[in-house]
Coordinates of C-alpha atoms and ligand atoms in Angstrom, one line a residue:
Chain A
X873 CA 54.5 -51.1 -130.9
X874 CA 54.8 -53.9 -128.4
X875 CA 57.5 -53.5 -125.8
X876 CA 58.4 -50.0 -127.1
X877 CA 60.6 -48.0 -124.8
X878 CA 60.6 -44.8 -126.8
X879 CA 58.5 -41.9 -125.8
X880 CA 58.1 -40.0 -129.1
X881 CA 58.0 -40.5 -132.8
X882 CA 55.0 -42.7 -132.7
X883 CA 53.4 -42.9 -136.2
X884 CA 49.6 -42.6 -136.0
X885 CA 47.3 -43.2 -138.9
X886 CA 43.8 -41.8 -138.5
X887 CA 40.9 -40.9 -140.7
X888 CA 39.9 -37.3 -140.0
X889 CA 36.8 -35.9 -141.6
X890 CA 37.0 -38.6 -144.2
X891 CA 40.6 -38.2 -145.2
X892 CA 43.4 -40.6 -144.2
X893 CA 46.1 -38.7 -142.3
X894 CA 49.4 -39.8 -140.7
X895 CA 51.0 -37.9 -137.9
X896 CA 54.0 -38.4 -135.7
X897 CA 53.3 -37.9 -132.0
X898 CA 54.8 -38.3 -128.6
X899 CA 53.3 -40.4 -125.9
X900 CA 52.2 -37.4 -123.9
X901 CA 50.2 -35.7 -126.6
X902 CA 46.4 -36.0 -126.5
X903 CA 44.2 -36.5 -129.5
X904 CA 43.2 -32.9 -129.0
X905 CA 46.8 -31.7 -129.2
X906 CA 47.3 -33.7 -132.4
X907 CA 44.2 -32.3 -134.0
X908 CA 45.0 -28.7 -133.1
X909 CA 48.8 -28.7 -133.5
X910 CA 49.7 -31.4 -135.9
X911 CA 46.6 -31.3 -138.2
X912 CA 45.8 -27.6 -137.8
X913 CA 42.2 -28.3 -137.0
X914 CA 41.6 -25.7 -134.3
X915 CA 37.8 -26.0 -134.1
X916 CA 38.0 -28.4 -131.2
X917 CA 38.9 -26.3 -128.1
X918 CA 40.9 -27.1 -125.0
X919 CA 39.6 -25.8 -121.7
X920 CA 39.6 -28.0 -118.7
X921 CA 41.7 -30.8 -120.1
X922 CA 40.1 -33.2 -117.7
X923 CA 36.8 -34.3 -119.2
X924 CA 34.5 -31.9 -117.4
X925 CA 33.6 -29.3 -120.0
X926 CA 33.2 -31.0 -123.4
X927 CA 34.8 -28.1 -125.4
X928 CA 37.1 -30.7 -127.0
X929 CA 34.3 -33.1 -128.1
X930 CA 34.8 -34.9 -131.4
X931 CA 33.2 -38.0 -132.8
X932 CA 35.3 -41.2 -132.7
X933 CA 33.8 -44.0 -134.8
X934 CA 30.5 -42.0 -134.6
X935 CA 30.4 -41.5 -130.9
X936 CA 31.0 -38.3 -128.9
X937 CA 34.3 -38.4 -127.0
X938 CA 36.4 -35.9 -125.1
X939 CA 39.5 -35.7 -127.2
X940 CA 41.5 -34.3 -124.2
X941 CA 41.0 -37.7 -122.6
X942 CA 42.4 -39.8 -125.5
X943 CA 46.1 -40.2 -126.1
X944 CA 47.2 -39.4 -129.6
X945 CA 49.1 -42.7 -129.8
X946 CA 46.0 -44.5 -128.7
X947 CA 44.0 -43.2 -131.7
X948 CA 45.9 -45.1 -134.3
X949 CA 43.2 -46.6 -136.6
X950 CA 40.3 -44.4 -135.4
X951 CA 37.8 -42.6 -137.6
X952 CA 37.5 -39.1 -136.3
X953 CA 35.0 -36.3 -137.1
X954 CA 35.7 -32.8 -135.9
X955 CA 33.5 -29.7 -136.2
X956 CA 35.4 -28.9 -139.5
X957 CA 33.9 -32.1 -140.9
X958 CA 30.3 -31.0 -140.5
X959 CA 30.3 -28.6 -143.4
X960 CA 28.7 -30.0 -146.6
X961 CA 30.3 -29.5 -150.0
X962 CA 34.0 -29.6 -148.9
X963 CA 36.0 -27.6 -146.3
X964 CA 36.6 -24.7 -148.6
X965 CA 33.5 -22.9 -149.8
X966 CA 31.3 -25.4 -148.2
X967 CA 28.0 -24.8 -146.4
X968 CA 27.3 -25.1 -142.7
X969 CA 25.2 -28.1 -141.7
X970 CA 21.6 -27.8 -140.8
X971 CA 22.5 -28.2 -137.1
X972 CA 25.1 -25.4 -137.3
X973 CA 22.6 -23.2 -139.1
X974 CA 20.1 -23.9 -136.3
X975 CA 22.6 -22.6 -133.7
X976 CA 22.9 -19.3 -135.7
X977 CA 19.2 -19.0 -136.2
X978 CA 18.4 -19.5 -132.5
X979 CA 21.2 -17.1 -131.5
X980 CA 22.8 -19.8 -129.5
X981 CA 26.3 -18.5 -129.9
X982 CA 27.6 -16.0 -127.5
X983 CA 31.4 -16.0 -127.1
X984 CA 31.4 -19.2 -129.1
X985 CA 34.1 -21.1 -127.2
X986 CA 31.9 -24.0 -126.2
X987 CA 30.0 -24.2 -129.5
X988 CA 32.2 -26.6 -131.5
X989 CA 31.9 -29.1 -128.6
X990 CA 28.2 -28.5 -128.2
X991 CA 27.6 -29.0 -131.9
X992 CA 29.6 -32.3 -131.9
X993 CA 27.8 -33.6 -128.9
X994 CA 24.4 -32.6 -130.5
X995 CA 25.4 -34.2 -133.7
X996 CA 26.2 -37.5 -131.9
X997 CA 22.8 -37.3 -130.2
X998 CA 20.9 -36.7 -133.4
X999 CA 22.7 -39.5 -135.2
X1000 CA 21.4 -41.9 -132.5
X1001 CA 18.1 -40.2 -131.8
X1002 CA 16.9 -38.0 -134.7
X1003 CA 13.9 -36.6 -132.7
X1004 CA 15.0 -36.2 -129.1
X1005 CA 12.7 -34.7 -126.4
X1006 CA 14.0 -31.6 -124.6
X1007 CA 15.1 -33.7 -121.6
X1008 CA 17.0 -36.0 -123.9
X1009 CA 18.8 -33.0 -125.5
X1010 CA 19.7 -31.8 -122.0
X1011 CA 21.0 -35.3 -121.1
X1012 CA 22.9 -35.5 -124.4
X1013 CA 24.6 -32.2 -123.7
X1014 CA 25.2 -32.7 -120.0
X1015 CA 28.9 -33.1 -120.6
X1016 CA 29.2 -29.7 -122.2
X1017 CA 29.5 -26.5 -120.2
X1018 CA 28.8 -23.1 -121.6
X1019 CA 30.3 -20.3 -119.5
X1020 CA 28.1 -17.8 -121.2
X1021 CA 25.3 -19.9 -119.9
X1022 CA 23.3 -19.9 -123.1
X1023 CA 21.8 -23.3 -122.5
X1024 CA 18.2 -22.6 -123.4
X1025 CA 19.0 -21.4 -126.9
X1026 CA 21.5 -24.2 -127.4
X1027 CA 18.8 -26.7 -126.5
X1028 CA 16.3 -24.8 -128.8
X1029 CA 18.8 -25.0 -131.6
X1030 CA 19.1 -28.7 -131.3
X1031 CA 15.4 -29.1 -131.2
X1032 CA 15.0 -26.9 -134.3
X1033 CA 17.5 -28.9 -136.2
X1034 CA 15.7 -32.1 -135.3
X1035 CA 12.3 -30.6 -136.3
X1036 CA 13.6 -29.5 -139.7
X1037 CA 14.9 -33.0 -140.2
X1038 CA 11.4 -34.4 -139.8
Chain B
X468 CA 52.5 -35.1 -118.5
X469 CA 55.7 -36.9 -117.6
X470 CA 56.9 -38.9 -120.7
X471 CA 56.2 -42.6 -120.7
X472 CA 56.3 -45.3 -123.3
X473 CA 53.1 -46.6 -124.9
X474 CA 52.6 -50.2 -125.7
X475 CA 49.7 -51.8 -127.6
X476 CA 50.0 -55.6 -127.1
X477 CA 48.0 -57.8 -129.5
X478 CA 47.4 -60.7 -127.1
X479 CA 47.2 -61.5 -123.5
X480 CA 50.6 -63.3 -123.8
X481 CA 52.2 -60.1 -125.1
X482 CA 50.6 -58.2 -122.2
X483 CA 52.0 -60.6 -119.6
X484 CA 55.4 -60.3 -121.2
X485 CA 55.3 -56.5 -120.9
X486 CA 54.0 -56.7 -117.3
X487 CA 56.7 -59.2 -116.3
X488 CA 59.5 -57.4 -118.1
X489 CA 58.7 -54.0 -116.5
X490 CA 61.6 -52.5 -114.6
X491 CA 61.3 -50.8 -111.2
X492 CA 59.1 -48.1 -112.6
X493 CA 55.4 -48.3 -112.7
X494 CA 53.4 -49.9 -115.5
X495 CA 49.7 -49.0 -116.0
X496 CA 47.0 -50.6 -117.9
X497 CA 44.9 -48.3 -120.0
X498 CA 41.3 -48.9 -121.2
X499 CA 39.0 -45.8 -121.4
X500 CA 41.6 -43.5 -119.9
X501 CA 39.0 -41.4 -118.2
X502 CA 40.7 -41.8 -114.9
X503 CA 44.2 -42.6 -116.1
X504 CA 44.7 -39.7 -118.4
X505 CA 43.4 -37.2 -115.8
X506 CA 46.0 -38.7 -113.4
X507 CA 48.7 -38.4 -116.0
X508 CA 47.8 -34.8 -116.7
X509 CA 47.9 -33.9 -113.1
X510 CA 51.1 -35.8 -112.4
X511 CA 49.4 -37.9 -109.7
X512 CA 50.2 -41.0 -111.8
X513 CA 53.7 -41.2 -113.2
X514 CA 54.1 -44.5 -115.0
X515 CA 57.1 -45.6 -117.2
X516 CA 54.9 -47.7 -119.4
X517 CA 51.2 -47.4 -120.3
X518 CA 49.8 -50.7 -121.7
X519 CA 46.7 -50.3 -123.9
X520 CA 44.3 -53.3 -123.4
X521 CA 41.9 -52.4 -126.2
X522 CA 43.6 -54.4 -128.9
X523 CA 44.0 -57.9 -127.5
X524 CA 42.8 -60.4 -130.1
X525 CA 42.0 -62.9 -127.3
X526 CA 40.2 -60.2 -125.3
X527 CA 37.7 -58.5 -127.5
X528 CA 35.2 -56.1 -126.1
X529 CA 31.7 -57.6 -125.6
X530 CA 29.2 -59.2 -123.3
X531 CA 28.5 -62.9 -123.4
X532 CA 26.5 -65.4 -121.5
X533 CA 28.7 -68.2 -120.1
X534 CA 26.8 -70.9 -118.2
X535 CA 24.7 -69.1 -115.6
X536 CA 26.8 -65.9 -115.8
X537 CA 27.0 -62.8 -117.8
X538 CA 30.6 -61.9 -118.7
X539 CA 31.5 -58.4 -119.5
X540 CA 34.9 -58.2 -121.2
X541 CA 37.3 -55.5 -119.8
X542 CA 37.4 -53.3 -122.9
X543 CA 33.6 -53.0 -123.1
X544 CA 32.4 -49.3 -122.7
X545 CA 29.8 -48.3 -120.2
X546 CA 27.6 -47.1 -123.2
X547 CA 27.6 -50.7 -124.5
X548 CA 26.8 -52.1 -121.1
X549 CA 23.9 -49.7 -120.7
X550 CA 22.6 -50.6 -124.2
X551 CA 22.7 -54.4 -123.5
X552 CA 19.1 -55.8 -123.2
X553 CA 20.3 -58.6 -120.9
X554 CA 22.0 -56.1 -118.5
X555 CA 18.9 -54.0 -118.4
X556 CA 16.6 -57.0 -117.7
X557 CA 18.7 -58.9 -115.2
X558 CA 20.8 -56.1 -113.7
X559 CA 18.7 -52.9 -114.1
X560 CA 20.4 -51.3 -111.2
X561 CA 23.8 -51.7 -112.8
X562 CA 22.4 -50.2 -116.1
X563 CA 21.0 -47.3 -114.0
X564 CA 24.2 -46.8 -112.1
X565 CA 26.4 -46.9 -115.2
X566 CA 24.2 -44.4 -116.9
X567 CA 24.9 -41.8 -114.2
X568 CA 28.7 -42.0 -114.7
X569 CA 30.1 -38.7 -116.1
X570 CA 28.5 -37.7 -119.4
X571 CA 27.8 -39.3 -122.8
X572 CA 31.4 -38.5 -123.7
X573 CA 32.8 -40.2 -120.6
X574 CA 30.6 -43.3 -120.9
X575 CA 31.6 -43.8 -124.5
X576 CA 35.1 -44.4 -123.4
X577 CA 34.9 -45.5 -119.7
X578 CA 34.9 -49.2 -118.9
X579 CA 33.3 -51.1 -116.0
X580 CA 36.6 -52.7 -115.1
X581 CA 38.3 -49.3 -115.1
X582 CA 35.7 -48.0 -112.7
X583 CA 36.4 -50.9 -110.4
X584 CA 40.2 -50.9 -110.7
X585 CA 40.4 -47.2 -110.1
X586 CA 38.8 -47.9 -106.7
X587 CA 37.4 -44.5 -105.9
X588 CA 35.3 -44.7 -102.7
X589 CA 32.5 -43.1 -104.7
X590 CA 32.7 -45.3 -107.8
X591 CA 29.1 -45.4 -109.0
X592 CA 28.9 -49.0 -110.2
X593 CA 30.1 -50.3 -106.9
X594 CA 26.8 -50.7 -105.0
X595 CA 25.1 -52.4 -108.0
X596 CA 28.0 -54.8 -108.5
X597 CA 27.9 -55.7 -104.8
X598 CA 24.2 -56.4 -104.6
X599 CA 24.6 -58.7 -107.7
X600 CA 27.6 -60.6 -106.3
X601 CA 29.8 -59.5 -109.2
X602 CA 33.2 -61.1 -109.6
X603 CA 36.4 -59.7 -111.2
X604 CA 38.3 -62.1 -113.4
X605 CA 42.1 -61.6 -113.1
X606 CA 44.7 -63.1 -115.3
X607 CA 48.5 -63.3 -115.2
X608 CA 51.2 -65.5 -116.6
X609 CA 50.5 -67.8 -113.7
X610 CA 46.8 -68.3 -114.5
X611 CA 43.5 -66.9 -113.6
X612 CA 41.7 -66.1 -110.4
X613 CA 38.2 -64.8 -109.6
X614 CA 37.7 -62.3 -106.8
X615 CA 34.3 -60.9 -105.7
X616 CA 34.2 -57.1 -106.3
X617 CA 33.4 -56.7 -102.6
X618 CA 36.9 -58.2 -101.7
X619 CA 38.8 -56.9 -104.7
X620 CA 38.4 -53.2 -103.8
X621 CA 40.3 -52.8 -100.6
X622 CA 40.0 -49.0 -100.0
X623 CA 40.5 -45.7 -101.7
X624 CA 42.7 -46.4 -104.8
X625 CA 43.7 -49.8 -103.5
X626 CA 42.8 -53.1 -105.0
X627 CA 43.9 -56.7 -104.7
X628 CA 45.4 -56.5 -108.2
X629 CA 48.8 -58.2 -108.1
X630 CA 52.0 -57.4 -110.0
X631 CA 51.8 -59.0 -113.5
X632 CA 48.1 -59.2 -113.4
X633 CA 45.2 -57.5 -115.3
X634 CA 41.5 -57.7 -114.9
X635 CA 40.1 -59.3 -118.0
X636 CA 36.3 -59.3 -117.3
X637 CA 33.5 -58.8 -114.7
X638 CA 31.0 -61.6 -114.3
X639 CA 27.5 -61.4 -112.8
X640 CA 25.5 -64.5 -111.9
X641 CA 22.2 -64.4 -113.8
X642 CA 19.5 -64.4 -111.2
X643 CA 17.3 -67.6 -111.1
X644 CA 14.2 -65.6 -110.2
X645 CA 13.9 -62.1 -111.4
X646 CA 15.0 -59.5 -108.9
X647 CA 13.5 -56.1 -108.1
X648 CA 16.4 -53.7 -107.9
X649 CA 16.9 -50.0 -107.8
X650 CA 19.7 -47.5 -107.7
X651 CA 19.7 -44.1 -106.0
X652 CA 22.3 -41.4 -106.1
X653 CA 22.7 -38.0 -104.5
X654 CA 24.7 -35.3 -106.2
X655 CA 25.0 -31.6 -105.8
X656 CA 23.8 -31.0 -109.3
X657 CA 22.5 -33.0 -112.2
X658 CA 25.0 -33.8 -114.9
X659 CA 28.7 -34.4 -114.5
X660 CA 29.3 -34.7 -110.7
X661 CA 30.6 -37.5 -108.5
X662 CA 28.2 -39.0 -106.1
X663 CA 27.7 -37.5 -102.6
X664 CA 26.4 -41.0 -101.8
X665 CA 24.9 -43.8 -103.9
X666 CA 23.1 -47.0 -103.0
X667 CA 21.5 -50.0 -104.5
X668 CA 18.6 -52.1 -103.2
X669 CA 17.4 -55.5 -104.2
X670 CA 14.2 -56.9 -102.9
X671 CA 13.8 -60.7 -103.0
X672 CA 10.9 -62.8 -101.7
X673 CA 12.3 -62.5 -98.1
X674 CA 15.7 -61.1 -98.2
X675 CA 16.3 -57.4 -98.9
X676 CA 19.8 -56.4 -99.8
X677 CA 21.4 -52.9 -99.7
X678 CA 24.8 -51.8 -100.9
X679 CA 26.2 -48.3 -100.2
X680 CA 28.8 -46.2 -101.9
X681 CA 30.7 -43.0 -101.0
X682 CA 30.0 -43.4 -97.3
X683 CA 32.9 -45.6 -96.4
X684 CA 36.4 -46.3 -97.7
X685 CA 34.9 -48.8 -100.0
X686 CA 31.4 -49.8 -100.9
X687 CA 29.7 -52.3 -98.6
X688 CA 26.7 -54.6 -98.7
X689 CA 24.2 -55.6 -96.0
X690 CA 21.3 -58.0 -96.0
X691 CA 18.1 -57.8 -94.1
X692 CA 16.8 -61.3 -93.4
X693 CA 14.1 -60.2 -90.9
X694 CA 11.6 -59.9 -93.8
X695 CA 10.6 -56.4 -92.6
X696 CA 11.8 -54.6 -95.6
X697 CA 10.3 -57.1 -98.1
X698 CA 7.0 -57.1 -96.3
X699 CA 4.6 -54.6 -97.9
X700 CA 2.5 -54.5 -94.8
X701 CA 5.4 -53.5 -92.4
X702 CA 5.1 -50.1 -90.8
X703 CA 7.3 -47.2 -91.9
X704 CA 8.7 -47.0 -88.4
X705 CA 9.8 -50.6 -88.4
X706 CA 11.3 -50.2 -91.9
X707 CA 13.3 -47.2 -90.7
X708 CA 14.6 -49.1 -87.8
X709 CA 15.9 -51.8 -90.0
X710 CA 17.3 -49.3 -92.5
X711 CA 19.2 -47.5 -89.7
X712 CA 20.7 -50.7 -88.4
X713 CA 21.8 -51.5 -92.0
X714 CA 23.7 -48.2 -92.4
X715 CA 25.5 -48.6 -89.1
X716 CA 28.7 -49.6 -91.0
X717 CA 28.7 -46.3 -92.8
X718 CA 31.5 -43.9 -91.8
X719 CA 31.0 -41.0 -94.1
X720 CA 33.5 -38.2 -94.2
X721 CA 33.1 -34.5 -94.7
X722 CA 34.4 -33.2 -98.0
X723 CA 33.4 -30.7 -100.8
X724 CA 30.4 -32.8 -101.7
X725 CA 28.8 -32.9 -98.3
X726 CA 29.2 -33.1 -94.5
X727 CA 29.4 -36.4 -92.7
X728 CA 26.1 -35.6 -90.8
X729 CA 24.3 -34.7 -94.0
X730 CA 25.5 -37.9 -95.7
X731 CA 24.4 -40.0 -92.7
X732 CA 21.0 -38.4 -92.7
X733 CA 20.5 -38.8 -96.4
X734 CA 21.4 -42.5 -96.2
X735 CA 18.0 -43.1 -94.6
X736 CA 16.1 -40.8 -97.0
X737 CA 17.7 -42.4 -100.1
X738 CA 17.3 -45.9 -98.5
X739 CA 13.6 -45.4 -98.2
X740 CA 13.3 -44.1 -101.8
X741 CA 15.4 -47.0 -103.2
X742 CA 13.3 -49.5 -101.3
X743 CA 10.1 -48.0 -102.6
X744 CA 11.5 -47.9 -106.1
X745 CA 12.7 -51.5 -106.0
X746 CA 9.4 -52.8 -104.6
X747 CA 7.3 -51.1 -107.3
X748 CA 9.6 -52.2 -110.1
X749 CA 7.9 -54.6 -112.5
X750 CA 9.9 -57.7 -112.9
X751 CA 10.8 -59.0 -116.3
X752 CA 12.6 -62.3 -116.7
X753 CA 13.6 -62.4 -120.3
X754 CA 15.5 -59.7 -122.2
X755 CA 13.3 -58.0 -124.7
X756 CA 16.1 -57.5 -127.2
X757 CA 14.7 -54.1 -128.0
X758 CA 16.5 -51.0 -127.0
Ligands
FAD992 C1 34.6 -35.8 -116.1 C2 34.6 -37.1 -115.4 C3 33.5 -37.5 -114.8 C4 33.4 -38.7 -114.1 N1 32.3 -39.1 -113.5 C5 32.2 -40.3 -112.8 C6 31.0 -40.6 -112.1 O1 30.0 -39.9 -112.2 N2 31.0 -41.8 -111.5 C7 32.1 -42.7 -111.5 O2 32.0 -43.7 -110.9 N3 33.2 -42.3 -112.1 C8 33.3 -41.2 -112.8 N4 34.5 -40.8 -113.4 C9 35.6 -41.7 -113.4 C10 35.8 -42.6 -114.6 O3 35.2 -42.2 -115.7 C11 35.4 -44.1 -114.3 O4 36.0 -44.5 -113.1 C12 35.6 -45.0 -115.4 O5 34.8 -46.1 -115.3 C13 37.1 -45.5 -115.6 O6 37.2 -46.4 -116.6 P1 38.3 -46.3 -117.8 O7 38.1 -47.4 -118.7 O8 38.3 -44.9 -118.4 O9 39.6 -46.5 -116.9 P2 41.1 -46.1 -117.1 O10 41.3 -44.6 -116.9 O11 41.6 -46.6 -118.4 O12 41.8 -46.9 -115.9 C14 41.5 -46.5 -114.6 C15 42.5 -47.2 -113.6 O13 42.3 -48.6 -113.6 C16 43.4 -49.3 -114.1 N5 42.8 -50.3 -115.0 C17 41.9 -50.1 -116.0 N6 41.5 -51.3 -116.6 C18 42.3 -52.2 -116.0 C19 42.3 -53.6 -116.2 N7 41.6 -54.2 -117.1 N8 43.1 -54.3 -115.4 C20 43.9 -53.7 -114.4 N9 43.9 -52.4 -114.2 C21 43.1 -51.6 -115.0 C22 44.2 -48.3 -114.8 O14 45.6 -48.6 -114.8 C23 43.9 -47.0 -114.0 O15 44.7 -47.0 -112.9 C24 34.6 -39.6 -114.1 C25 35.7 -39.2 -114.8 C26 35.8 -37.9 -115.4 C27 37.0 -37.5 -116.2
FES993 S1 38.9 -29.7 -122.6 FE1 38.2 -31.8 -122.9 S2 36.5 -31.9 -121.6 FE2 37.2 -29.9 -121.2
FES994 S1 28.9 -19.3 -125.9 FE1 30.5 -18.7 -124.5 S2 31.0 -20.5 -123.5 FE2 29.2 -21.1 -124.6

């Protein structure tokens, strides 16, 4: 790719939810665009498109990242997990993960727009810190805004998932 | 976003080729993209070429000790810097400052070099880098040079980066005697917010050093060699007098994050707090290795 002067038709090979995928993107597409429009994975949401809200959060090599702040061309070679990848037992007919169930059980979902990003940020937190304190959950989710302002139940859901995992 | 071409050089040599062959249009290095991509999206930055510095075989991400210095390679994320036991032992104020940047998502991508090169007057690692005499390593086809962060950042969005040059690392001299350092930051809310003001304090046996961010076009550092701030028996009034004199260089502006008067007043309040925090900090000289 060195010295390239073209602006589109960049081939990008990524692993998404465990499967190898190749897409062709233009330089101005973000990873979020590629996931939603090229790969039909519409779980990740676009809202602020400037890193403030976390609705677009995915895991890149296991770490939470705002996919609106990653260029699609930059992601060649990355291992990406989206909210669609949390289901167990395969995308079709699979089961929600324990963390996702905890969100439902605690009634943490209102309009639901922020939830995929919240769940991915929470998953990244739990991967690193399986038994977080409430303040650690709040810090781990500080990059995710919920316009319905259901923060307390969201924090409760993460704590419940961590507890069940004990 | 205005279309641009994307380049992913595999070595420093290829990077310099790209920088040197660039036409009249702008060429922009990319590391974490947390500033650059926001600028591309808004149209504020309109480069012809974006050069990704994350895949240079001769510039891998990482932190290593070289002679008496700790060298943080340009592609290293803030998350990795915060997690490094040497940084937390020798430069706790830098670890603290880095952990206030944005959110987990931002810190997983953002780099320290990007924070410096972006040169926002409020960049959060600025005060910590200044109190620790951090140096930016710059490389071009013509060779390398080292510039103290204090001189490299010239003003809002202006640095001493020359055409054909990239920043390859940041170096911090490992202190000979352990330092007591602290970081203080004022924001409108907890969580993702840029600093209304931020500062760093290092208390040595005699000298006390402060650096301030977000209250001048660029962060600045001031030393107190009178011994008043380092002396535990000095009176609060005497300490305030020294602190006031130290903040004389501040020229805060009024913006959405706070009024100039408010910033000026808070400088003293946060200065007192940072001093107390630094003085009460237990010093540890060897990295514990544990996270
Ligand atoms: C939601 C959000 C919240 C934020 N919060 C904070 C905050 O609280 N505090 C704070 O200080 N900052 C904050 N930032 C700004 C940003 O995250 C930091 O400045 C970050 O450290 C930039 O690093 P990067 O690697 O992402 O830089 P990039 O975006 O990759 O680059 C930034 C600039 O520096 C240049 N550059 C980068 N690396 C080099 C290099 N090696 N050589 C030469 N030029 C280079 C680029 O061309 C670009 O102009 C925030 C940003 C967002 C989007
Ligand atoms: S859409 Fe990416 S952070 Fe808001
Ligand atoms: S549930 Fe509506 S934005 Fe969070």
